Structure formats: structure tokens, C-alpha cells
PDB file of C-alpha atoms and ligand atoms in Angstrom:
ATOM      1  CA  MET A   1      98.414  67.547  96.967  1.00  0.00           C
ATOM      2  CA  VAL A   2      96.919  70.417  95.023  1.00  0.00           C
ATOM      3  CA  THR A   3      98.065  71.150  91.483  1.00  0.00           C
ATOM      4  CA  ILE A   4      97.942  74.791  90.442  1.00  0.00           C
ATOM      5  CA  SER A   5      98.573  75.629  86.818  1.00  0.00           C
ATOM      6  CA  VAL A   6      98.922  79.196  85.573  1.00  0.00           C
ATOM      7  CA  CYS A   7      98.425  79.895  81.867  1.00  0.00           C
ATOM      8  CA  LEU A   8     101.597  81.331  80.442  1.00  0.00           C
ATOM      9  CA  GLY A   9     100.218  82.025  76.969  1.00  0.00           C
ATOM     10  CA  SER A  10     100.828  85.477  75.538  1.00  0.00           C
ATOM     11  CA  ALA A  11      97.410  86.979  76.337  1.00  0.00           C
ATOM     12  CA  CYS A  12      97.551  85.859  79.955  1.00  0.00           C
ATOM     13  CA  HIS A  13     101.164  86.983  80.123  1.00  0.00           C
ATOM     14  CA  LEU A  14     100.100  90.489  79.125  1.00  0.00           C
ATOM     15  CA  LYS A  15      97.449  90.426  81.844  1.00  0.00           C
ATOM     16  CA  GLY A  16      99.929  89.580  84.596  1.00  0.00           C
ATOM     17  CA  ALA A  17     100.345  85.795  84.612  1.00  0.00           C
ATOM     18  CA  ASN A  18     103.930  86.103  85.805  1.00  0.00           C
ATOM     19  CA  ALA A  19     102.869  88.153  88.821  1.00  0.00           C
ATOM     20  CA  VAL A  20     100.157  85.583  89.603  1.00  0.00           C
ATOM     21  CA  LEU A  21     102.662  82.730  89.361  1.00  0.00           C
ATOM     22  CA  GLU A  22     105.274  84.538  91.449  1.00  0.00           C
ATOM     23  CA  THR A  23     102.729  85.386  94.123  1.00  0.00           C
ATOM     24  CA  PHE A  24     101.735  81.713  94.400  1.00  0.00           C
ATOM     25  CA  LEU A  25     105.408  80.706  94.625  1.00  0.00           C
ATOM     26  CA  ALA A  26     106.099  83.306  97.324  1.00  0.00           C
ATOM     27  CA  LEU A  27     103.149  82.063  99.393  1.00  0.00           C
ATOM     28  CA  ILE A  28     104.229  78.432  99.017  1.00  0.00           C
ATOM     29  CA  ASP A  29     107.613  79.484 100.331  1.00  0.00           C
ATOM     30  CA  ARG A  30     106.229  81.625 103.150  1.00  0.00           C
ATOM     31  CA  TYR A  31     103.902  78.858 104.364  1.00  0.00           C
ATOM     32  CA  GLN A  32     106.390  76.033 103.662  1.00  0.00           C
ATOM     33  CA  ALA A  33     103.670  74.378 101.587  1.00  0.00           C
ATOM     34  CA  GLN A  34     105.987  72.679  99.086  1.00  0.00           C
ATOM     35  CA  ALA A  35     104.733  69.207 100.074  1.00  0.00           C
ATOM     36  CA  ASN A  36     101.080  70.189  99.559  1.00  0.00           C
ATOM     37  CA  VAL A  37     101.103  71.990  96.260  1.00  0.00           C
ATOM     38  CA  GLN A  38     102.584  71.486  92.844  1.00  0.00           C
ATOM     39  CA  MET A  39     102.916  74.541  90.615  1.00  0.00           C
ATOM     40  CA  ALA A  40     102.898  74.339  86.855  1.00  0.00           C
ATOM     41  CA  GLY A  41     102.648  76.559  83.833  1.00  0.00           C
ATOM     42  CA  SER A  42     100.326  75.763  80.960  1.00  0.00           C
ATOM     43  CA  PHE A  43      99.995  76.734  77.336  1.00  0.00           C
ATOM     44  CA  CYS A  44      97.034  78.803  76.154  1.00  0.00           C
ATOM     45  CA  GLN A  45      93.765  77.441  77.569  1.00  0.00           C
ATOM     46  CA  GLY A  46      91.635  78.998  74.820  1.00  0.00           C
ATOM     47  CA  ARG A  47      90.103  81.568  77.177  1.00  0.00           C
ATOM     48  CA  CYS A  48      92.407  84.440  76.299  1.00  0.00           C
ATOM     49  CA  THR A  49      89.845  87.210  76.777  1.00  0.00           C
ATOM     50  CA  GLU A  50      89.283  85.940  80.332  1.00  0.00           C
ATOM     51  CA  GLY A  51      92.899  85.788  81.475  1.00  0.00           C
ATOM     52  CA  VAL A  52      94.675  85.289  83.665  1.00  0.00           C
ATOM     53  CA  VAL A  53      93.508  81.676  83.569  1.00  0.00           C
ATOM     54  CA  VAL A  54      94.440  79.474  86.526  1.00  0.00           C
ATOM     55  CA  GLN A  55      93.569  75.809  86.962  1.00  0.00           C
ATOM     56  CA  ILE A  56      93.436  74.386  90.472  1.00  0.00           C
ATOM     57  CA  ASP A  57      93.039  70.626  90.164  1.00  0.00           C
ATOM     58  CA  ASP A  58      89.886  70.297  87.992  1.00  0.00           C
ATOM     59  CA  LEU A  59      88.646  73.830  88.611  1.00  0.00           C
ATOM     60  CA  LEU A  60      89.263  76.410  85.888  1.00  0.00           C
ATOM     61  CA  LEU A  61      89.348  80.000  87.147  1.00  0.00           C
ATOM     62  CA  THR A  62      89.334  83.062  84.900  1.00  0.00           C
ATOM     63  CA  ASN A  63      90.147  86.747  85.313  1.00  0.00           C
ATOM     64  CA  VAL A  64      92.549  85.959  88.128  1.00  0.00           C
ATOM     65  CA  THR A  65      94.705  88.837  89.364  1.00  0.00           C
ATOM     66  CA  LYS A  66      97.638  88.707  91.727  1.00  0.00           C
ATOM     67  CA  ASP A  67      95.487  90.403  94.356  1.00  0.00           C
ATOM     68  CA  GLN A  68      93.252  87.307  94.438  1.00  0.00           C
ATOM     69  CA  VAL A  69      96.091  84.829  94.860  1.00  0.00           C
ATOM     70  CA  PHE A  70      96.257  84.976  98.652  1.00  0.00           C
ATOM     71  CA  GLU A  71      92.542  84.209  98.885  1.00  0.00           C
ATOM     72  CA  LEU A  72      92.856  81.304  96.434  1.00  0.00           C
ATOM     73  CA  PHE A  73      95.929  79.966  98.199  1.00  0.00           C
ATOM     74  CA  THR A  74      94.190  80.101 101.566  1.00  0.00           C
ATOM     75  CA  LYS A  75      91.068  78.401 100.259  1.00  0.00           C
ATOM     76  CA  TYR A  76      92.547  75.634  98.139  1.00  0.00           C
ATOM     77  CA  VAL A  77      95.959  74.990  99.664  1.00  0.00           C
ATOM     78  CA  LEU A  78      95.791  75.909 103.342  1.00  0.00           C
ATOM     79  CA  ASN A  79      92.134  74.942 103.889  1.00  0.00           C
ATOM     80  CA  GLY A  80      92.095  72.146 101.295  1.00  0.00           C
ATOM     81  CA  ASP A  81      88.804  73.262  99.774  1.00  0.00           C
ATOM     82  CA  LYS A  82      87.703  71.112  96.821  1.00  0.00           C
ATOM     83  CA  GLU A  83      85.037  73.374  95.311  1.00  0.00           C
TER      84      GLU A  83
HETATM   85  S1  LIG B 101      96.813  82.918  76.749  1.00  0.00           S
HETATM   86 FE1  LIG B 101      95.863  82.205  78.564  1.00  0.00          FE
HETATM   87  S2  LIG B 101      94.002  81.390  77.826  1.00  0.00           S
HETATM   88 FE2  LIG B 101      95.005  82.019  76.012  1.00  0.00          FE
END
């Protein structure tokens, strides 16, 4: 089980956090990955200038755009990468 948390603070929201979250949700649906991934939203992570901030298990990622979500999903959910 992978936990993916998207920052839903106002700065990340302005930078497209909703689109990032929705893209993850659409991929989970498309790949029927509900049993392998848990999605969450988080409050501000204190890295507002580097949004969108996404946490995948213990890994904190910054400057995430919706165009990167497929790559992240493939790496961490489908392939089960831990780094
Ligand atoms: S709003 Fe996302 S890190 Fe502050």
C-alpha cells in the first residue's frame, strides 16, 4: 500500500493541486489500483514556494505538476518503487 498525499494549502491550490489530485484519482480508477494506493490531502507543508507538494510514503516531492503524475504513478504505484 502506497500513501499519496497532495498538499491542499492555498499556495499549492493556486499552482494546480486539485488537478494533480484529480489526475492521481483518475489513474487509480483507470488501473483499478484502489487496493494498492491510499490518497489523502494535507494541510500546508511549509514549502509553499515549491508547490505543488506531494508526499509519497516518506518521500516529499516539490514542484509537482499534473503532467508529472503519470510518471509518478507508474513509478511508485504500478512498479512499487521505494526511492
Ligand atoms: S500550501 Fe502547499 S506547502 Fe504551503
